[in-house]
Amino acid sequence: MRDPEEDSGVHVGGDAYGSVRVDPRRVRRSARGARTRRRGLVIAGALSCLVLGSSGVTWALTNYATKKIEAVDAGVQGSRSSSGAMNILVVGVDKRDNLTRKQQNQLKLGRETGERTDTMMVIHVSEDHRKVTVVSLPRDTWTAIPGNGEHKINAAYQFGGPKLTTRTVQAVTGLTIHHYVEVNVLGFIEVVDALGGISVCTPVPINDPKTALNLQPGTYSFDGVKALAYARTRATARSDLDRIDRQQQVISALLNQALSGETLTNPVRLASFVDTALDTIRVDDALRGDLLGLADQLKDVSTDDVTFATVPLADVDYKTPTGESAVLWDKAAAKELFRRIAADETLVKPSKPPKATPTPTASPSAPALTVAPSRIALTVLNGTTITGLGAQTRADLQRVGFLVPEIPGNTPQKDFDKTVIRYGPGREDSAHTVAAALPGADLRPVESLGDKIEVVVGRKHERAKKVTVQETAAPTAVATPTATPTARTATDNICKK
């Protein structure tokens, strides 16, 4: 079935989206007793079909959840208990039949009725239930659908519902699907609103009349309607492929919000979130009876433990025999990706440790810059007694393209003579770009910063200048085959403040 958004947008680059940010990894098991027992994982979510959130589902909710969640026969193998490794197929279904004309207009949706798959993901839960890997399957994947010939993968649901969708995904990935979760993507709006909204940021402009989005680079707080529009738009460089990146980032933001103290310590918000999430999904019967058991076993999962990956592609503009535009997987690289997932292998390499000594001031001999200012979010701190210096520097950095979403703060010490750029592990390349824009500033690695970058303004400061960055070229129409998957954690996806 043709998606009403099919013609929306330009075609998007995998790196086109900057992070939507979170504070560094939370300390686990620091609080015992009731609070620890309340941190359970809820598999619900929307559009990208998942809210992985430690969120208090270990209440006495088993009977309530079982009655509230609708069961669906997806022909999955199931698992005898909530322990052990498992693969969960999550399908986002776009169902508009129950919407009023006013709601359709508000959400910028077409008049089509019926159900269509908007998103497909495979969630792999590791053997020890300490890691979760989420693989997005491009809905334009050209593949064989059992008994129906070759079509885009999202046609499987139209031809044969959940059962055929499961069979198709098992055939193309080689994985055994143990459980099935189906999410009404429009219910995502209520999930976001139940959490009090989410924060996202984009380093590139988005102008999409179809979704009524007109955004300049920056950070935004979105309610459910806006968040859905942001996750669905194709009005960026690689269309549906870049939309996958946005959806993964939105899920990361949802996960961060669900794990936050604002949710866990607020009984009203927590109850609303759990109730809304349960109302948004349909699951296979085995998972329906043990969803909370699985949630309890995943109670210690954090944003650092959730990895997002996309399937390696060989052709992103394949012309099908029917004249459609589709994508072809790199079969060898995809096979290796799913082999690694089935074997519980880590997809994300650990960050490089910071150097033991401060990096010298940026100079003409400094390494080539590889990260553009539009992809770097900063925090500015005034390290002097000069009133307004932080605000002035913030405006200056924004002028030359950096993201500075927060109001500047002040350092406890007011004796900074030179401006200092402090950065956490893995942010050295970005820090070099900042240093090039702030002549005379010193670079200083600080492991405790996590993935943050801070600019501490000193008395001897200079105006920020524009810098030239030689970023990696955008993907061409034919992707380079590789056995190394593109993967990042949910923490990486969250907006860098």
Coordinates of C-alpha atoms in Angstrom, one line a residue:
M1 CA 0.0 0.0 0.0
R2 CA 1.3 3.4 -0.8
D3 CA 2.2 5.5 2.2
P4 CA 0.7 9.0 2.0
E5 CA 4.2 10.4 2.9
E6 CA 5.9 8.5 0.1
D7 CA 6.8 11.7 -1.8
S8 CA 7.7 13.7 1.2
G9 CA 11.2 14.9 1.6
V10 CA 14.6 14.9 0.1
H11 CA 16.9 11.9 1.0
V12 CA 18.8 12.0 4.4
G13 CA 22.4 11.2 5.7
G14 CA 23.1 8.9 8.5
D15 CA 25.0 11.5 10.4
A16 CA 22.6 14.3 9.6
Y17 CA 21.1 14.2 13.0
G18 CA 22.8 15.4 16.1
S19 CA 22.2 13.8 19.3
V20 CA 19.1 14.3 21.7
R21 CA 21.2 14.2 25.0
V22 CA 21.4 12.6 28.3
D23 CA 23.5 13.0 31.4
P24 CA 26.2 10.4 31.8
R25 CA 25.4 6.9 32.9
R26 CA 23.3 6.6 36.0
V27 CA 24.8 4.8 39.0
R28 CA 23.2 1.4 39.3
R29 CA 22.0 -0.3 42.4
S30 CA 22.7 2.8 44.5
A31 CA 19.3 2.7 46.1
R32 CA 17.9 -0.5 47.5
G33 CA 14.5 -1.5 48.6
A34 CA 11.3 -0.2 47.1
R35 CA 12.9 2.2 44.6
T36 CA 15.1 -0.5 43.0
R37 CA 12.2 -2.9 42.8
R38 CA 10.2 -0.3 40.9
R39 CA 12.7 0.1 38.1
G40 CA 11.3 -2.4 35.6
L41 CA 11.6 -2.2 31.9
V42 CA 8.4 -1.5 29.8
I43 CA 8.4 -2.7 26.3
A44 CA 5.9 -0.3 24.7
G45 CA 6.5 2.7 22.7
A46 CA 5.5 4.1 19.5
L47 CA 6.4 4.8 16.0
S48 CA 9.8 3.2 16.3
C49 CA 7.8 0.9 18.4
L50 CA 9.5 0.8 21.7
V51 CA 9.7 2.5 25.0
L52 CA 12.4 0.6 26.9
G53 CA 12.0 2.2 30.3
S54 CA 12.7 1.2 33.8
S55 CA 9.4 2.4 35.1
G56 CA 7.8 0.8 38.1
V57 CA 6.1 -2.1 36.4
T58 CA 6.9 -4.5 39.2
W59 CA 3.9 -3.3 41.1
A60 CA 1.2 -5.9 41.6
L61 CA 0.1 -5.3 38.0
T62 CA 0.3 -8.7 36.4
N63 CA -3.4 -9.4 36.3
Y64 CA -4.1 -5.8 35.4
A65 CA -1.6 -5.8 32.5
T66 CA -2.8 -9.2 31.2
K67 CA -6.4 -7.9 31.0
K68 CA -5.4 -4.6 29.5
I69 CA -3.1 -5.7 26.8
E70 CA -4.7 -7.3 23.7
A71 CA -3.2 -10.6 22.5
V72 CA -2.3 -11.3 18.9
D73 CA -1.5 -14.5 17.1
A74 CA 1.8 -13.8 15.2
G75 CA 2.9 -17.4 14.9
V76 CA 6.0 -16.8 17.0
Q77 CA 7.9 -19.6 18.8
G78 CA 7.6 -18.0 22.2
S79 CA 9.8 -18.8 25.1
R80 CA 9.1 -20.9 28.2
S81 CA 10.1 -18.1 30.6
S82 CA 11.3 -14.5 30.6
S83 CA 14.9 -15.7 31.1
G84 CA 17.5 -16.4 28.4
A85 CA 18.3 -14.6 25.1
M86 CA 15.3 -13.7 23.0
N87 CA 14.4 -11.8 19.8
I88 CA 11.3 -9.6 19.8
L89 CA 9.8 -8.3 16.6
V90 CA 8.3 -4.9 17.1
V91 CA 6.0 -3.6 14.4
G92 CA 4.6 -0.1 14.3
V93 CA 1.1 -0.1 12.8
D94 CA -0.4 3.1 11.4
K95 CA -4.1 2.7 12.0
R96 CA -6.3 5.7 11.3
D97 CA -9.8 4.3 11.3
N98 CA -10.8 5.7 14.7
L99 CA -9.6 9.2 14.1
T100 CA -12.0 12.1 13.6
R101 CA -11.6 14.4 10.6
K102 CA -10.3 17.1 13.1
Q103 CA -7.7 14.7 14.4
Q104 CA -6.6 13.8 10.9
N105 CA -6.1 17.4 10.1
Q106 CA -4.3 18.1 13.3
L107 CA -1.8 15.3 12.7
K108 CA -1.5 16.1 9.0
L109 CA -2.6 12.6 8.0
G110 CA -4.3 11.5 4.9
R111 CA -7.8 10.0 4.7
E112 CA -6.8 6.4 4.1
T113 CA -8.2 3.8 6.4
G114 CA -7.0 0.3 7.2
E115 CA -3.6 -0.7 8.7
R116 CA -0.1 -0.4 7.4
T117 CA 3.3 -1.0 8.9
D118 CA 5.1 2.2 9.5
T119 CA 8.2 0.7 11.3
M120 CA 9.9 -2.6 11.9
M121 CA 12.5 -3.4 14.5
V122 CA 14.1 -6.5 15.9
I123 CA 14.9 -6.3 19.6
H124 CA 17.5 -8.7 20.9
V125 CA 17.7 -9.3 24.6
S126 CA 21.0 -10.8 25.6
E127 CA 21.4 -14.1 27.5
D128 CA 22.1 -12.4 30.8
H129 CA 19.4 -9.7 30.2
R130 CA 22.0 -6.9 30.7
K131 CA 22.1 -5.7 27.1
V132 CA 19.5 -4.8 24.5
T133 CA 20.2 -4.4 20.8
V134 CA 17.6 -2.8 18.5
V135 CA 18.0 -3.2 14.8
S136 CA 15.8 -1.1 12.5
L137 CA 14.7 -2.8 9.3
P138 CA 14.1 -0.2 6.5
R139 CA 10.5 -0.6 5.4
D140 CA 11.5 -0.1 1.8
T141 CA 13.7 -3.3 2.0
W142 CA 13.1 -5.3 -1.2
T143 CA 12.8 -8.9 -0.3
A144 CA 11.0 -12.2 -0.8
I145 CA 7.7 -12.4 1.1
P146 CA 6.8 -16.1 1.5
G147 CA 4.1 -17.1 -0.9
N148 CA 3.8 -13.7 -2.5
G149 CA 7.0 -13.1 -4.5
E150 CA 9.3 -10.1 -4.1
H151 CA 7.9 -6.9 -2.5
K152 CA 8.9 -4.2 0.0
I153 CA 9.1 -5.8 3.4
N154 CA 6.3 -3.7 4.8
A155 CA 3.9 -5.3 2.3
A156 CA 4.0 -8.5 4.4
Y157 CA 1.6 -7.1 6.9
Q158 CA -0.8 -6.1 4.2
F159 CA -0.7 -9.6 2.6
G160 CA -0.9 -11.7 5.8
G161 CA -0.9 -9.7 9.0
P162 CA 1.4 -10.5 12.0
K163 CA 2.0 -14.1 11.0
L164 CA 3.3 -13.4 7.6
T165 CA 5.3 -10.4 8.9
T166 CA 7.0 -12.7 11.4
R167 CA 7.8 -15.3 8.8
T168 CA 9.2 -12.7 6.4
V169 CA 11.5 -11.2 9.1
Q170 CA 12.7 -14.6 10.2
A171 CA 13.5 -15.5 6.6
V172 CA 15.5 -12.3 5.8
T173 CA 17.4 -12.0 9.1
G174 CA 18.0 -15.7 9.9
L175 CA 16.9 -15.0 13.5
T176 CA 14.2 -17.0 15.4
I177 CA 11.5 -14.6 16.6
H178 CA 10.4 -15.5 20.0
H179 CA 7.9 -12.7 20.7
Y180 CA 5.9 -10.1 18.8
V181 CA 4.9 -6.6 19.9
E182 CA 2.6 -4.5 17.7
V183 CA 2.3 -0.8 18.5
N184 CA -0.3 1.7 17.3
V185 CA 2.0 4.6 16.3
L186 CA -0.7 7.1 16.9
G187 CA -0.8 5.9 20.5
F188 CA 2.7 7.3 20.7
I189 CA 1.3 10.7 21.1
E190 CA -0.3 9.8 24.4
V191 CA 2.8 8.0 25.6
V192 CA 4.9 11.2 25.0
D193 CA 2.4 13.4 26.7
A194 CA 2.1 11.0 29.7
L195 CA 5.9 11.5 30.2
G196 CA 5.5 15.3 30.0
G197 CA 7.0 15.6 26.5
I198 CA 10.6 15.0 25.2
S199 CA 13.5 17.1 24.2
V200 CA 15.1 16.7 20.8
C201 CA 17.7 18.7 18.8
T202 CA 18.5 18.9 15.1
P203 CA 21.7 20.3 13.6
V204 CA 20.1 20.7 10.2
P205 CA 17.0 22.7 9.1
I206 CA 13.8 20.8 8.5
N207 CA 11.0 22.3 6.4
D208 CA 8.1 19.9 5.8
P209 CA 4.7 21.3 5.0
K210 CA 3.2 17.8 5.1
T211 CA 3.9 17.5 8.8
A212 CA 3.8 21.3 9.5
L213 CA 7.4 21.2 10.7
N214 CA 9.6 24.2 10.1
L215 CA 12.7 23.9 12.3
Q216 CA 16.1 25.6 12.4
P217 CA 19.1 23.9 13.9
G218 CA 18.6 23.8 17.7
T219 CA 17.0 22.1 20.6
Y220 CA 13.2 21.8 21.0
S221 CA 10.8 20.5 23.6
F222 CA 8.0 18.6 21.9
D223 CA 4.6 17.3 23.0
G224 CA 3.2 14.1 21.5
V225 CA 1.9 15.6 18.3
K226 CA 5.1 17.4 17.4
A227 CA 7.3 14.5 18.4
L228 CA 5.3 12.2 16.1
A229 CA 5.7 14.7 13.2
Y230 CA 9.5 15.0 13.9
A231 CA 9.9 11.2 13.8
R232 CA 7.8 10.7 10.7
T233 CA 9.0 13.5 8.4
R234 CA 11.2 12.6 5.4
A235 CA 12.1 16.2 4.6
T236 CA 15.8 15.6 5.0
A237 CA 18.7 14.3 2.9
R238 CA 18.1 10.5 2.9
S239 CA 14.4 10.3 3.3
D240 CA 13.3 7.0 5.0
L241 CA 16.8 6.0 6.0
D242 CA 17.4 9.2 7.9
R243 CA 14.0 8.9 9.4
I244 CA 15.2 5.7 11.0
D245 CA 17.9 7.7 12.7
R246 CA 15.4 10.2 14.0
Q247 CA 13.1 7.5 15.3
Q248 CA 16.0 5.9 17.2
Q249 CA 16.8 9.2 18.7
V250 CA 13.2 9.8 19.8
I251 CA 13.1 6.4 21.4
S252 CA 16.3 7.2 23.2
A253 CA 14.7 10.5 24.5
L254 CA 11.6 8.5 25.6
L255 CA 13.8 6.0 27.4
N256 CA 15.7 8.8 29.1
Q257 CA 12.5 10.5 30.2
A258 CA 11.0 7.2 31.5
L259 CA 14.2 6.6 33.5
S260 CA 14.4 10.1 34.9
G261 CA 13.6 11.1 38.5
E262 CA 10.8 13.3 37.1
T263 CA 9.0 10.1 36.2
L264 CA 10.1 7.5 38.8
T265 CA 9.4 9.8 41.7
N266 CA 6.1 11.1 40.4
P267 CA 3.4 8.5 41.1
V268 CA 0.8 10.3 38.9
R269 CA 3.1 10.6 35.9
L270 CA 4.4 7.0 36.4
A271 CA 0.9 5.6 36.6
S272 CA -0.2 7.5 33.5
F273 CA 2.8 6.4 31.5
V274 CA 2.4 2.7 32.4
D275 CA -1.3 2.8 31.7
T276 CA -0.9 4.6 28.4
A277 CA 2.0 2.3 27.3
L278 CA 0.0 -0.8 28.0
D279 CA -3.0 0.6 26.1
T280 CA -0.8 1.2 23.0
I281 CA 0.4 -2.3 22.3
R282 CA -0.7 -5.8 21.3
V283 CA 1.6 -8.8 22.0
D284 CA 1.7 -12.5 21.5
D285 CA -0.1 -14.5 24.1
A286 CA 3.1 -15.9 25.8
L287 CA 4.6 -12.4 26.3
R288 CA 1.2 -11.1 27.4
G289 CA 1.3 -13.5 30.3
D290 CA 4.8 -12.7 31.4
L291 CA 5.5 -9.1 30.3
L292 CA 6.1 -7.9 33.8
G293 CA 8.4 -10.8 34.6
L294 CA 10.5 -9.8 31.6
A295 CA 10.3 -6.2 32.8
D296 CA 11.6 -7.1 36.3
Q297 CA 14.5 -9.1 34.8
L298 CA 15.5 -6.0 32.8
K299 CA 15.3 -3.6 35.7
D300 CA 19.0 -2.7 35.6
V301 CA 19.2 -1.8 31.9
S302 CA 20.3 1.8 31.4
T303 CA 20.7 4.0 28.3
D304 CA 24.3 2.8 28.1
D305 CA 23.0 -0.8 27.7
V306 CA 20.7 -0.2 24.7
T307 CA 22.4 -0.3 21.3
F308 CA 20.7 0.8 18.1
A309 CA 21.9 -0.6 14.7
T310 CA 20.8 -0.4 11.1
V311 CA 21.1 -3.0 8.4
P312 CA 24.1 -2.5 6.1
L313 CA 22.8 -1.6 2.6
A314 CA 24.3 -2.3 -0.9
D315 CA 21.9 0.0 -2.8
V316 CA 19.8 2.8 -1.4
D317 CA 18.1 3.6 -4.7
Y318 CA 17.2 0.3 -6.2
K319 CA 14.6 0.4 -9.0
T320 CA 12.3 -2.5 -8.7
P321 CA 10.7 -4.4 -11.6
T322 CA 7.5 -2.6 -10.7
G323 CA 9.1 0.8 -11.0
E324 CA 9.3 1.5 -7.3
S325 CA 12.3 2.9 -5.4
A326 CA 13.5 0.5 -2.8
V327 CA 16.7 -0.5 -0.9
L328 CA 18.8 -3.7 -1.1
W329 CA 20.7 -5.1 1.8
D330 CA 24.4 -5.9 1.7
K331 CA 23.7 -9.7 2.1
A332 CA 27.1 -10.6 3.4
A333 CA 27.3 -7.7 5.9
A334 CA 23.7 -8.2 7.0
K335 CA 24.3 -11.9 7.6
E336 CA 27.4 -11.0 9.7
L337 CA 25.4 -8.4 11.7
F338 CA 22.6 -10.8 12.6
R339 CA 25.2 -13.6 13.4
R340 CA 26.9 -11.2 15.9
I341 CA 23.5 -10.3 17.4
A342 CA 22.5 -13.9 17.9
A343 CA 25.9 -14.6 19.5
D344 CA 25.4 -11.7 22.0
E345 CA 28.5 -9.9 20.6
T346 CA 28.9 -6.2 21.4
L347 CA 28.3 -3.9 18.4
V348 CA 29.5 -0.7 19.9
K349 CA 33.3 -0.2 20.5
P350 CA 34.2 1.3 23.8
S351 CA 35.1 5.0 23.7
K352 CA 38.8 5.8 23.6
P353 CA 40.2 6.9 27.0
P354 CA 41.2 10.5 27.3
K355 CA 44.9 11.4 27.1
A356 CA 46.6 11.7 30.5
T357 CA 48.0 15.2 29.7
P358 CA 46.1 18.2 28.4
T359 CA 46.1 18.6 24.7
P360 CA 48.0 21.7 23.6
T361 CA 46.2 24.8 22.4
A362 CA 44.8 24.5 18.9
S363 CA 47.3 25.7 16.3
P364 CA 47.9 25.4 12.5
S365 CA 49.6 22.1 13.2
A366 CA 46.5 20.7 14.9
P367 CA 44.7 17.7 13.3
A368 CA 42.2 18.3 10.6
L369 CA 38.7 19.1 11.8
T370 CA 36.2 16.4 11.2
V371 CA 33.1 17.5 13.2
A372 CA 31.0 20.5 12.1
P373 CA 29.9 23.1 14.7
S374 CA 26.3 22.3 13.8
R375 CA 26.8 18.8 15.3
I376 CA 28.3 20.0 18.5
A377 CA 26.4 21.0 21.6
L378 CA 28.2 22.9 24.4
T379 CA 27.7 24.1 27.9
V380 CA 29.2 27.6 28.6
L381 CA 30.5 28.6 32.1
N382 CA 31.7 32.0 33.1
G383 CA 35.1 31.5 34.9
T384 CA 35.5 35.2 35.7
T385 CA 33.9 38.0 37.7
I386 CA 32.9 39.8 34.5
T387 CA 29.1 40.0 34.5
G388 CA 27.5 38.8 31.3
L389 CA 30.6 37.2 29.8
G390 CA 29.0 33.8 29.7
A391 CA 25.9 35.0 27.8
Q392 CA 28.1 37.0 25.4
T393 CA 30.2 33.9 24.6
R394 CA 27.1 31.7 24.2
A395 CA 25.7 34.1 21.6
D396 CA 29.1 34.2 19.9
L397 CA 29.3 30.5 19.7
Q398 CA 25.7 30.2 18.4
R399 CA 26.6 32.8 15.7
V400 CA 29.3 30.6 14.3
G401 CA 27.1 27.5 14.3
F402 CA 27.5 25.7 17.6
L403 CA 24.5 24.4 19.6
V404 CA 24.4 26.0 23.0
P405 CA 20.9 25.0 24.3
E406 CA 21.4 26.0 28.0
I407 CA 21.7 29.3 29.7
P408 CA 25.4 29.8 30.8
G409 CA 26.4 29.0 34.4
N410 CA 29.3 30.1 36.6
T411 CA 32.3 28.2 37.9
P412 CA 33.0 28.2 41.7
Q413 CA 36.4 29.7 41.0
K414 CA 36.5 33.1 39.3
D415 CA 40.2 33.2 38.5
F416 CA 40.3 31.7 34.9
D417 CA 42.8 33.7 32.9
K418 CA 42.5 31.7 29.7
T419 CA 39.4 30.0 28.2
V420 CA 39.4 26.3 28.8
I421 CA 37.6 23.7 26.7
R422 CA 36.9 20.6 28.8
Y423 CA 35.7 17.4 27.2
G424 CA 34.8 13.9 28.1
P425 CA 36.0 10.5 26.7
G426 CA 35.3 10.1 22.9
R427 CA 34.7 13.9 22.3
E428 CA 38.3 14.8 21.3
D429 CA 37.4 15.4 17.6
S430 CA 34.5 17.7 18.5
A431 CA 36.7 19.5 21.1
H432 CA 39.3 20.3 18.4
T433 CA 36.6 22.0 16.3
V434 CA 35.6 24.1 19.4
A435 CA 39.3 25.0 20.0
A436 CA 39.7 26.1 16.4
A437 CA 36.7 28.5 16.8
L438 CA 38.1 29.9 20.1
P439 CA 41.7 31.0 19.4
G440 CA 44.0 30.8 22.4
A441 CA 41.8 28.4 24.4
D442 CA 43.3 25.3 26.1
L443 CA 41.9 21.8 25.6
R444 CA 41.6 19.7 28.7
P445 CA 40.2 16.1 28.8
V446 CA 38.1 15.4 31.9
E447 CA 36.9 11.8 32.3
S448 CA 34.1 12.7 34.7
L449 CA 32.3 14.8 32.1
G450 CA 31.0 11.7 30.3
D451 CA 30.3 12.9 26.8
K452 CA 29.8 16.6 27.6
I453 CA 31.9 19.5 26.3
E454 CA 32.2 22.6 28.5
V455 CA 33.6 26.0 27.6
V456 CA 34.9 27.8 30.6
V457 CA 35.4 31.5 29.6
G458 CA 38.5 33.2 30.9
R459 CA 39.5 36.9 31.1
K460 CA 41.8 36.6 28.0
H461 CA 39.1 35.5 25.6
E462 CA 38.7 36.2 21.9
R463 CA 35.6 36.3 19.8
A464 CA 34.6 33.0 18.2
K465 CA 35.4 32.6 14.6
K466 CA 33.9 30.5 11.9
V467 CA 35.9 27.3 11.1
T468 CA 36.2 25.1 8.0
V469 CA 35.5 21.4 8.6
Q470 CA 36.3 18.6 6.2
E471 CA 33.6 16.2 7.1
T472 CA 33.2 12.7 5.6
A473 CA 31.4 12.9 2.3
A474 CA 27.7 12.1 2.4
P475 CA 26.7 8.6 1.3
T476 CA 26.4 8.0 -2.4
A477 CA 23.6 6.2 -4.1
V478 CA 25.4 2.9 -3.6
A479 CA 26.5 2.3 -0.1
T480 CA 30.0 0.7 0.5
P481 CA 29.5 -2.9 1.7
T482 CA 30.9 -3.4 5.1
A483 CA 30.7 -6.1 7.8
T484 CA 30.9 -3.5 10.5
P485 CA 27.4 -2.4 11.4
T486 CA 26.6 1.3 12.2
A487 CA 25.7 1.2 15.9
R488 CA 25.4 3.5 18.8
T489 CA 24.0 3.5 22.3
A490 CA 20.8 5.2 23.5
T491 CA 23.1 7.5 25.6
D492 CA 24.9 8.5 22.4
N493 CA 21.6 9.3 20.8
I494 CA 20.4 11.7 23.5
C495 CA 20.7 15.4 22.9
K496 CA 24.2 16.7 23.9
K497 CA 23.6 19.6 26.2

